[in-house]
XYZ file of C-alpha atoms in Angstrom:
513
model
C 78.209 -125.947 8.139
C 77.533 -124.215 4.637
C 75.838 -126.690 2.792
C 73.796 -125.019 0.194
C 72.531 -127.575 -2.616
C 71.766 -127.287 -6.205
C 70.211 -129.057 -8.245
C 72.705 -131.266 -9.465
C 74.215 -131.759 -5.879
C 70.124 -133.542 -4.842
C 71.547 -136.561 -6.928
C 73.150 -139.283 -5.393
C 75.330 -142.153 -6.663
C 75.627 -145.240 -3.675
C 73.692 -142.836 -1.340
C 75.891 -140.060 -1.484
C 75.689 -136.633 -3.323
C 77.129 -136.784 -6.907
C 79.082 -134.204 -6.186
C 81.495 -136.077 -4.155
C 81.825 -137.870 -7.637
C 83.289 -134.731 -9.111
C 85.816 -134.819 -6.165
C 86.320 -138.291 -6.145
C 87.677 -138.234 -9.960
C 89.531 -134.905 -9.177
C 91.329 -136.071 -6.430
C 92.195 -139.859 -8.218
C 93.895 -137.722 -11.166
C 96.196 -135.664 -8.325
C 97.033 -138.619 -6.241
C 97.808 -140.397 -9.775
C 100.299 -137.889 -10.370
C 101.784 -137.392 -6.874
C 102.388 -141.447 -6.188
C 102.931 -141.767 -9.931
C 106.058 -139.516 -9.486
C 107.080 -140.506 -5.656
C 106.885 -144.515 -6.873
C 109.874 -143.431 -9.395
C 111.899 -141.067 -7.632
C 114.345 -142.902 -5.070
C 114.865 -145.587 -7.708
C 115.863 -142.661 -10.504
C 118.112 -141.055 -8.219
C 120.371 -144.124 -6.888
C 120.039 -145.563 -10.644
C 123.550 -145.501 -12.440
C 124.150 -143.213 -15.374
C 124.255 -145.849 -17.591
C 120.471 -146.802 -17.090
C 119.585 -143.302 -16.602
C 119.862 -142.297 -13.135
C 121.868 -139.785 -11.107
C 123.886 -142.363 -9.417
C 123.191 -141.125 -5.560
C 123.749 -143.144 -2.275
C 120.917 -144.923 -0.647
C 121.142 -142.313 1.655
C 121.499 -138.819 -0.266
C 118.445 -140.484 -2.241
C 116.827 -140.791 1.291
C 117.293 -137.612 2.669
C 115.943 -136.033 -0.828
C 113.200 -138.132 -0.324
C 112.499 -136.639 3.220
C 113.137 -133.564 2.446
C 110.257 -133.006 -0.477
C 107.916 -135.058 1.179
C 108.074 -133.282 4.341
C 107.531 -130.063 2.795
C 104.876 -130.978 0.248
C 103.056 -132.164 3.262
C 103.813 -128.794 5.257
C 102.333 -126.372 2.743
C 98.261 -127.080 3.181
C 98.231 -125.166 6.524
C 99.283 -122.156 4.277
C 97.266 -123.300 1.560
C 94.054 -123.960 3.801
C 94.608 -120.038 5.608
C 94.685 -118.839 2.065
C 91.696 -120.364 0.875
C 89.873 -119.532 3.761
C 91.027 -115.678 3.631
C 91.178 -115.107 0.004
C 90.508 -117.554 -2.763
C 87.989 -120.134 -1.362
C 88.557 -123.734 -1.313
C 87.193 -124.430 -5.318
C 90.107 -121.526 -6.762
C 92.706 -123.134 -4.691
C 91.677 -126.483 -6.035
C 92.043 -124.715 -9.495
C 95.009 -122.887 -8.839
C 96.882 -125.836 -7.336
C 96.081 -128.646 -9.939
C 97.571 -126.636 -12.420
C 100.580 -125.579 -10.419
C 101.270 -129.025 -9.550
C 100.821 -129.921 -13.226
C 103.279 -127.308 -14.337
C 105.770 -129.042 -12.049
C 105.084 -132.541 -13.444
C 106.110 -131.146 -16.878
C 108.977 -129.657 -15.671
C 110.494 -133.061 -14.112
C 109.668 -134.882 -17.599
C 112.726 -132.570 -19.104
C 115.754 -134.532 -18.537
C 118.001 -131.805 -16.477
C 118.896 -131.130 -13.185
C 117.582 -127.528 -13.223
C 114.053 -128.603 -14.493
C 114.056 -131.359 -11.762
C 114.270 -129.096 -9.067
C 111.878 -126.571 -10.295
C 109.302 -128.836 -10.957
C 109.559 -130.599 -7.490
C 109.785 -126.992 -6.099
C 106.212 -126.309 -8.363
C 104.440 -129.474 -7.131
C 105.337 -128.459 -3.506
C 103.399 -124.963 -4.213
C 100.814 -126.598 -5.962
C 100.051 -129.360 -3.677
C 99.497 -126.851 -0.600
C 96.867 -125.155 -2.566
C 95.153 -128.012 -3.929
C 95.580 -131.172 -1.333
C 93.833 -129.671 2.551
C 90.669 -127.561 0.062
C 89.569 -130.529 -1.455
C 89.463 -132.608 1.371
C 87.356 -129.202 2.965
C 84.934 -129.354 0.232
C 84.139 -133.271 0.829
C 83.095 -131.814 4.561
C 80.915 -129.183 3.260
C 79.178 -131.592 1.278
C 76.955 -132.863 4.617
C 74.721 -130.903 6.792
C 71.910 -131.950 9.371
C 69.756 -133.832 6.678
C 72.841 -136.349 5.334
C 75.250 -136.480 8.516
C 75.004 -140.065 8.967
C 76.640 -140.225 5.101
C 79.544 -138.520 6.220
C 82.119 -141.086 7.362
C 80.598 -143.363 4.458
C 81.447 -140.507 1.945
C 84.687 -139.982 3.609
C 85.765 -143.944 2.722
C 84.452 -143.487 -1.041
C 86.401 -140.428 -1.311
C 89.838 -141.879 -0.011
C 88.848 -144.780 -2.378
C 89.502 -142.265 -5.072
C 92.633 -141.239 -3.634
C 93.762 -145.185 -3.683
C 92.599 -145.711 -7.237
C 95.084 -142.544 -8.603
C 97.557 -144.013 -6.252
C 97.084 -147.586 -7.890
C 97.050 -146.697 -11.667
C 99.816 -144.229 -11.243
C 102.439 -146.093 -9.319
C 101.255 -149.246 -11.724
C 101.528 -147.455 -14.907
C 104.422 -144.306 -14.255
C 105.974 -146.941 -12.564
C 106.202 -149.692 -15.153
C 107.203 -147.022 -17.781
C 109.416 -145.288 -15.887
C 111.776 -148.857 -15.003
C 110.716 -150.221 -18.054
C 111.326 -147.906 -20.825
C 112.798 -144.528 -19.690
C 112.350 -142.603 -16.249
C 111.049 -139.301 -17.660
C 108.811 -140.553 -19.610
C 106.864 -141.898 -15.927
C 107.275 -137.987 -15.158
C 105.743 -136.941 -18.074
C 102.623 -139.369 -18.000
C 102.126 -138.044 -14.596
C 101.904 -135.061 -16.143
C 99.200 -135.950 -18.522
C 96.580 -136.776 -15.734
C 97.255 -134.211 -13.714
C 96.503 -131.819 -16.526
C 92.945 -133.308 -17.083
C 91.844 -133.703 -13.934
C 92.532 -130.151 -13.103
C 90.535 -129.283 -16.082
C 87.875 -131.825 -15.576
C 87.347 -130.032 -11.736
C 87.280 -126.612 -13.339
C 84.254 -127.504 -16.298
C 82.078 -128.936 -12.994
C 82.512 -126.497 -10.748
C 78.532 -125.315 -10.726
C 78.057 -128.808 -9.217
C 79.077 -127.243 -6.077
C 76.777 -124.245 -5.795
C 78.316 -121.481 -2.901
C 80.214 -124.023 -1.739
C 83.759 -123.737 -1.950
C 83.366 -120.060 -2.984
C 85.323 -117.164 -2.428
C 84.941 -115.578 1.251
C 83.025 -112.164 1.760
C 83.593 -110.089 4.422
C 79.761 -108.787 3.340
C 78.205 -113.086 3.439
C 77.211 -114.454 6.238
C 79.671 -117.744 7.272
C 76.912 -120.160 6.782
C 73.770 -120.539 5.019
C 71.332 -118.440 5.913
C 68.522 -121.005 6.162
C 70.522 -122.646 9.115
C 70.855 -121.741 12.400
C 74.047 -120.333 13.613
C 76.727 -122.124 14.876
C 76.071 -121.272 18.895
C 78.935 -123.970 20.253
C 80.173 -122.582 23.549
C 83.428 -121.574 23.454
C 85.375 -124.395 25.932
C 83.646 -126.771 23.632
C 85.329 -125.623 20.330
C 88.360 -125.435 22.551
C 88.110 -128.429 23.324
C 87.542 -129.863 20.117
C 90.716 -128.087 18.642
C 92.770 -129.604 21.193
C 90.989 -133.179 19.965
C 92.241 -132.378 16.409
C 95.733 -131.374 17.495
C 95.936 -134.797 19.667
C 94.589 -137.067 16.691
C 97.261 -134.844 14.474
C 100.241 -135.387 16.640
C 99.693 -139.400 16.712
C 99.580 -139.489 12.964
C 103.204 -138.791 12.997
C 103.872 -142.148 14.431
C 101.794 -144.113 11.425
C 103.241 -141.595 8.751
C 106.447 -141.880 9.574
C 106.633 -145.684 9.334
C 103.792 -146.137 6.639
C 105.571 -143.688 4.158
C 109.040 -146.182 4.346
C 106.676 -147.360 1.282
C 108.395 -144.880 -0.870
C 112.181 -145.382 0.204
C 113.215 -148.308 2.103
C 110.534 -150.405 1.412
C 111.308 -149.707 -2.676
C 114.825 -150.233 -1.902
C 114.194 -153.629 -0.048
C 111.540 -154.466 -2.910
C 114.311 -153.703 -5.573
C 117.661 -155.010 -4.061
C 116.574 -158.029 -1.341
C 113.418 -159.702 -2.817
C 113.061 -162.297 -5.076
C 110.824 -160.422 -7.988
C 111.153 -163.064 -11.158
C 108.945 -165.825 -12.160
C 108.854 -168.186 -14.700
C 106.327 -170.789 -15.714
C 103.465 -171.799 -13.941
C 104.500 -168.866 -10.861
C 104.946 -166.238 -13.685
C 101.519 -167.085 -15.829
C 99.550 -167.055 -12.736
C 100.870 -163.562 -11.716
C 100.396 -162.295 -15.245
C 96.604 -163.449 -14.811
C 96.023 -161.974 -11.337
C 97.787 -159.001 -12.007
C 95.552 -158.215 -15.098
C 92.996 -158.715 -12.872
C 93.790 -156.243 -10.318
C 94.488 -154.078 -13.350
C 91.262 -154.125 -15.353
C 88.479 -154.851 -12.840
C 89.133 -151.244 -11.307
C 88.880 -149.631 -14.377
C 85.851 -151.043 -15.708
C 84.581 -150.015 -11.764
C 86.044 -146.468 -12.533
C 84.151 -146.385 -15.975
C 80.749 -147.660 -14.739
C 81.507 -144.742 -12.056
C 81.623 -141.988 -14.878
C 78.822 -143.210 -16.345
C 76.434 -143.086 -13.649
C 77.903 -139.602 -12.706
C 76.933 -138.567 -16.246
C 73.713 -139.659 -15.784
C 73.487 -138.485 -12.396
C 73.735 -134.200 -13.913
C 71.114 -134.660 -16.816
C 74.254 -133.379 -19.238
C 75.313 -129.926 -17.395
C 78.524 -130.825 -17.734
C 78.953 -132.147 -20.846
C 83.193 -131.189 -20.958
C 83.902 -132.662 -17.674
C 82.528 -136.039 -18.328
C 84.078 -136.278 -21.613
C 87.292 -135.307 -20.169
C 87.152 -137.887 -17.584
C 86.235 -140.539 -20.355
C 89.260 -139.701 -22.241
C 91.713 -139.621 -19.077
C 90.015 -143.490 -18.549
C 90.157 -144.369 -22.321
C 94.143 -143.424 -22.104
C 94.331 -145.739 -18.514
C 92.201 -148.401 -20.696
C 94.771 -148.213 -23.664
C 98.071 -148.066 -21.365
C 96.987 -150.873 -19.073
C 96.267 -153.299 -22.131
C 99.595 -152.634 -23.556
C 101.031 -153.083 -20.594
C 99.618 -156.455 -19.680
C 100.096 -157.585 -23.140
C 104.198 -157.242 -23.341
C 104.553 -158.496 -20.361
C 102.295 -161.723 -21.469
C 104.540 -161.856 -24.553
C 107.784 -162.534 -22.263
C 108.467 -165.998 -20.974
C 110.386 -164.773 -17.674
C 108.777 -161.829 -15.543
C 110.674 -159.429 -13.577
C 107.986 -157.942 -11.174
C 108.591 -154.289 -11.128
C 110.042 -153.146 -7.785
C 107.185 -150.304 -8.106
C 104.672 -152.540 -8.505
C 104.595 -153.617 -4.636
C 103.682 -150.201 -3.729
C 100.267 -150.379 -5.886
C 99.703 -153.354 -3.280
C 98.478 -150.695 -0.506
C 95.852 -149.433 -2.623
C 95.006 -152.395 -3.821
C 93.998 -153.742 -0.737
C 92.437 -150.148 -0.025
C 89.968 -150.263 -2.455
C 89.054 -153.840 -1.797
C 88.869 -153.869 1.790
C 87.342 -150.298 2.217
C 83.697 -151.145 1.609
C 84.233 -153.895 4.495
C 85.606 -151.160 7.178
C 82.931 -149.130 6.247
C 80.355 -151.971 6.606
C 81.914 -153.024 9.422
C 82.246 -148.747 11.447
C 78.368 -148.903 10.452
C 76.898 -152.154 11.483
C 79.143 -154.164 13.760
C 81.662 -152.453 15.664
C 81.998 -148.944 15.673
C 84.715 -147.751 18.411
C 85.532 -144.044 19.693
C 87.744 -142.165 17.217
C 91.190 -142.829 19.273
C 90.182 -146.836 19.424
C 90.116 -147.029 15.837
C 93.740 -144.500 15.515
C 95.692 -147.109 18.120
C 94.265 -150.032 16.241
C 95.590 -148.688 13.316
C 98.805 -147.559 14.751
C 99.415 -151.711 16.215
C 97.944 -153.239 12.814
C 100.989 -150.966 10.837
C 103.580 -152.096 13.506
C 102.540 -155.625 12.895
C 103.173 -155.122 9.064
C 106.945 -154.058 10.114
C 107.110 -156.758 12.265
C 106.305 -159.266 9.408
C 109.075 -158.036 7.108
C 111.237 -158.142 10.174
C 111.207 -161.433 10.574
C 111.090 -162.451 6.820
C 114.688 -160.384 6.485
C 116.386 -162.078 9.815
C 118.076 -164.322 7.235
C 119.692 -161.673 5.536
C 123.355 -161.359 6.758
C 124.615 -157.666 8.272
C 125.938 -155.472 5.741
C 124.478 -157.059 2.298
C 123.547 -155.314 -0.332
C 121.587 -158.080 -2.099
C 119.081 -161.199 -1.200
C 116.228 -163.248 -2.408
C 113.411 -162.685 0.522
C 109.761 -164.294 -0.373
C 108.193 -161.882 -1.976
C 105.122 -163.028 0.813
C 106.407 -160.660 3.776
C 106.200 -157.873 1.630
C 102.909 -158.758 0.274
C 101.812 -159.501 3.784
C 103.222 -155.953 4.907
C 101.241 -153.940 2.562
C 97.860 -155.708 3.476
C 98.748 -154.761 7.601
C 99.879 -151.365 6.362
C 96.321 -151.373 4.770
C 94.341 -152.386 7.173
C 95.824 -150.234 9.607
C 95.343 -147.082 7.345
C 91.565 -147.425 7.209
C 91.258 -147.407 10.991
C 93.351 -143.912 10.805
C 93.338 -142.017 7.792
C 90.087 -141.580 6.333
C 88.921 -141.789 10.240
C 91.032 -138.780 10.917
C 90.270 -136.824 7.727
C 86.129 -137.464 8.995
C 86.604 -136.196 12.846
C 88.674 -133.112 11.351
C 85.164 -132.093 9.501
C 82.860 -132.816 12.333
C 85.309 -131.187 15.410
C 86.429 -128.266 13.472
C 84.030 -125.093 13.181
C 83.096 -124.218 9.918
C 85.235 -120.880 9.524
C 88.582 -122.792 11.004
C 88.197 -125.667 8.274
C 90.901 -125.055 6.164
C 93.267 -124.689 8.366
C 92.675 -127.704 10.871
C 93.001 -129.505 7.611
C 96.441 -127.346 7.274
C 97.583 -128.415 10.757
C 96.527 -132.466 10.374
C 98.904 -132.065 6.994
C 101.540 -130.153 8.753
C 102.066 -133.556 11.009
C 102.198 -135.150 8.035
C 104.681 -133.336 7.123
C 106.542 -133.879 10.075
C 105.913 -137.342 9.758
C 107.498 -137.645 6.070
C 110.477 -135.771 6.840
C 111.296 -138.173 9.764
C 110.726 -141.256 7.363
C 113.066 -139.932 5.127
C 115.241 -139.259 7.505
C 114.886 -142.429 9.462
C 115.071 -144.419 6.190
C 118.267 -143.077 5.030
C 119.992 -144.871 7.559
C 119.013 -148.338 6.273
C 122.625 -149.135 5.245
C 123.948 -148.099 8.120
C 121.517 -149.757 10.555
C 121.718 -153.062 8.525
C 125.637 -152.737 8.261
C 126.104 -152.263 12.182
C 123.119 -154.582 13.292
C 121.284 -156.338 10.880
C 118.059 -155.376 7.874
C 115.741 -156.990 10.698
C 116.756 -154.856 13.430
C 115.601 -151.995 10.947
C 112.328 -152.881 10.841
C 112.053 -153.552 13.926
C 112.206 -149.974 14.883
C 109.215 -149.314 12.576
C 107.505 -152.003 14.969
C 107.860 -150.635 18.284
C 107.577 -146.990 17.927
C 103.507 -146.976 16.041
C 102.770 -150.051 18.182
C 103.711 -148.458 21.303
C 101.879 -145.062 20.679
C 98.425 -147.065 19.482
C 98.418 -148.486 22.893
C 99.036 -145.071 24.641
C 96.348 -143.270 22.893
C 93.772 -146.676 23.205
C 94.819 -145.721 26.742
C 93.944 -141.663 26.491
C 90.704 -142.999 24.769
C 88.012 -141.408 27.557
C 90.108 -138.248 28.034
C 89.621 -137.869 24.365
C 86.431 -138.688 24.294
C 85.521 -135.631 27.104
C 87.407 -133.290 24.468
C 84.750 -134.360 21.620
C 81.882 -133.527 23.465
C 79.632 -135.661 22.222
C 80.994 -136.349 18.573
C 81.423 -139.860 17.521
């Protein structure tokens, strides 16, 4: 694995290279945008005119749904053989941060044409960007910090959480709350400076990430080269490709987040408070608000400590990007303390997953390190039965609701309680499955095993789309708990056939844990 260090890189921040910093921030600013965007799209499209919308079915708003997150998830296997051909994974970073920001600008113009274009640019851009930075996070480890890898894995899809959190929270809020394009645009905003912020740090990274040579050797030349027999790397493809195909059953179910689960947020649970219920949210959800960013802030400023000043523009960047999340979140907080009766946003359930994330990460971690630490596939089917479980919860808290209605007042608890098994079951697989791609996959294939884990997910998205437009239709005929209960069976049932496949799987690794 090329891991050549500079000087900067020898720093560390929580035991791991500051340069994972620069990745972590870069990374938080994408997924800011991407969720920022996603949180608001079903709800703009099967909005009525009069508050802004396009006025679609549940269903066309569905199937729109499927259809652009399927293929923004299918582009990294062509963005991951370009990098690894042509550009090398730091340009395609580049290249695709300010594609995808080009298409966040586009959707903040309030026309159909623009719409389309600039989900059409944030597909492009997000295949360049989303499988190279993920590559870079693997080429940050060699033989002398291997046992930081998973660890810096966790930290890194913390980052990915946080973006998710403050962008569904605040593009959200501003999209429902005072116009829709306006959540566009602010998505816009951070995408913008945190493509910039990568591009000012790039020395951070040394050779790594650099364009390929057909003259440079494939690894550093201070290491020995990669000798793995042949039936091994075989072997370990096939491992990848297996632990790929199975994230189609999470996916598919977890990303219902975005469409049903919004729609059942919006039209069948009970989101207003008043009084006593409605003061204590107001505190606890200031809390979630702030104590992450003063976490993100004490973040940047031991990363700016961490590179003696080198890079002087990134850091400030980053400290205006979290002075503008400061500033909106306090506004925020503050008109909605200034109203007697809340309205929870229906958005703002979604920002529950990464709550919960970045709360409960450090424990998995802790927990992978020091007191149970299963094979690979172990931890994929726990994960697969703890997101069923989350299904089954909102199952049973909708059996009330009668078939065929379009409205109801459900407990806003079995959501709540949904997100934190969705959660749970997401650290077991995701940033699992994003560490085992780095260790299985030889360091000249990469890229593209990245490519193929993100082509599943693309798979994965279109089906919940798909699947999810029929929510009407299932809950006309049978009933809104029989819907969930679909999402129940299907990732429940394939976490206990792959804990099954476990020691087959394990004889593919060959040895990697």
């Amino acid at each position: 694995m090329n891991t050549i260090q500079t000087p900067g890189a020898r720093q560390t921040i929580l035991g791991q290279p500051n340069s994972l910093f620069v990745l972590f921030f870069t990374e938080m600013w994408e997924r800011f945008s991407y969720y920022g965007m996603r949180a608001l799209l079903v709800l703009f499209l099967v909005s009525t005119a009069s508050k802004g919308g396009w006025g679609w079915s549940r269903e066309e708003a569905g199937r729109l749904y499927g259809l652009y997150t399927m293929i923004v998830y299918f582009t990294p296997i062509l963005g991951g053989f370009i990098a690894d051909r042509w550009l090398g994974t730091r340009r395609a970073v580049v290249l695709g941060g300010f594609i995808i920001a080009a298409g966040h600008i586009s959707l903040f113009f309030d026309s159909k044409p623009t719409f389309f274009l600039g989900l059409g640019l944030v597909i492009l851009g997000t295949g360049l960007f989303k499988p190279n930075i993920s590559a870079i996070v693997g080429q940050l480890y060699g033989k002398d910090n291997e046992g930081q890898r998973d660890g810096g894995y966790t930290l890194f899809y913390m980052g990915v959480n946080a973006g998710a959190f403050f962008g569904i929270s605040l593009c959200g809020y501003i999209g429902e709350k005072i116009g829709w394009h306006y959540g566009f645009g602010l998505a816009a905003v951070f995408m913008i400076l945190g493509a910039l912020q990568f591009w000012l740090a790039q020395g951070i990274f040394g050779a790594i990430g650099g364009a390929p040579s057909k003259n440079a050797p494939l690894v550093d030349p201070t290491e020995k080269l990669d000798d793995t027999p042949g039936h091994i790397v075989r072997d370990r493809l096939i491992a990848i490709v297996v632990f790929s195909f199975f994230t189609i059953f999470f996916w598919f179910a977890f990303e219902q987040a975005g469409g049903s689960m919004t729609i059942f947020a919006a039209d069948y649970t009970d989101r207003t408070l008043v009084g006593t219920s409605g003061l204590i949210f107001k505190i606890a959800n200031s809390l979630m608000t702030l104590i992450p960013v003063a976490i993100l802030s004490w973040l940047l400023i031991k990363l700016s400590r961490s590179t003696d000043g080198l890079y002087k523009a990134s850091n400030l960047l980053l400290a205006l990007a979290l002075a503008v999340i400061w500033g909106l979140s306090l506004w925020m907080l503050g008109r909605e303390f200034a109203m007697e009766q809340s309205e929870i946003p229906a958005t703002w359930f979604g920002v529950l997953n990464s709550f919960f994330l970045v709360i409960l990460a450090p424990m998995f971690s802790k927990l992978w390190e020091r007191h149970w630490n299963p094979s690979g596939p172990v931890k994929f089917g726990v994960g697969l039965v703890l997101l069923g479980l989350g299904f089954a919860a909102l199952s049973y808290g909708s059996s009330g609701i009668p078939a065929g209605a379009k409205t109801a007042q459900v407990s806003m608890f079995f959501l709540t309680l949904a997100y934190l098994l969705h959660t749970m079951g997401e650290l077991c697989l995701s940033p699992v499955g994003l560490s085992y791609i780095s260790k299985l996959a030889p360091a000249r294939l990469l890229g593209l095993m990245f490519g193929i884990w993100f082509v599943n997910a693309a798979i994965a998205n279109g089906l919940a789309g798909f699947t999810g437009s029929y929510i009407d239709a299932i809950s006309s005929t049978y009933s809104m708990s029989t819907f969930f209960l679909i999402f129940t069976i299907v990732p429940a049932g394939a976490g206990v056939l792959l804990m099954l496949l476990s020691p087959w799987m394990k004889k593919l690794m060959h040895g990697v844990h």
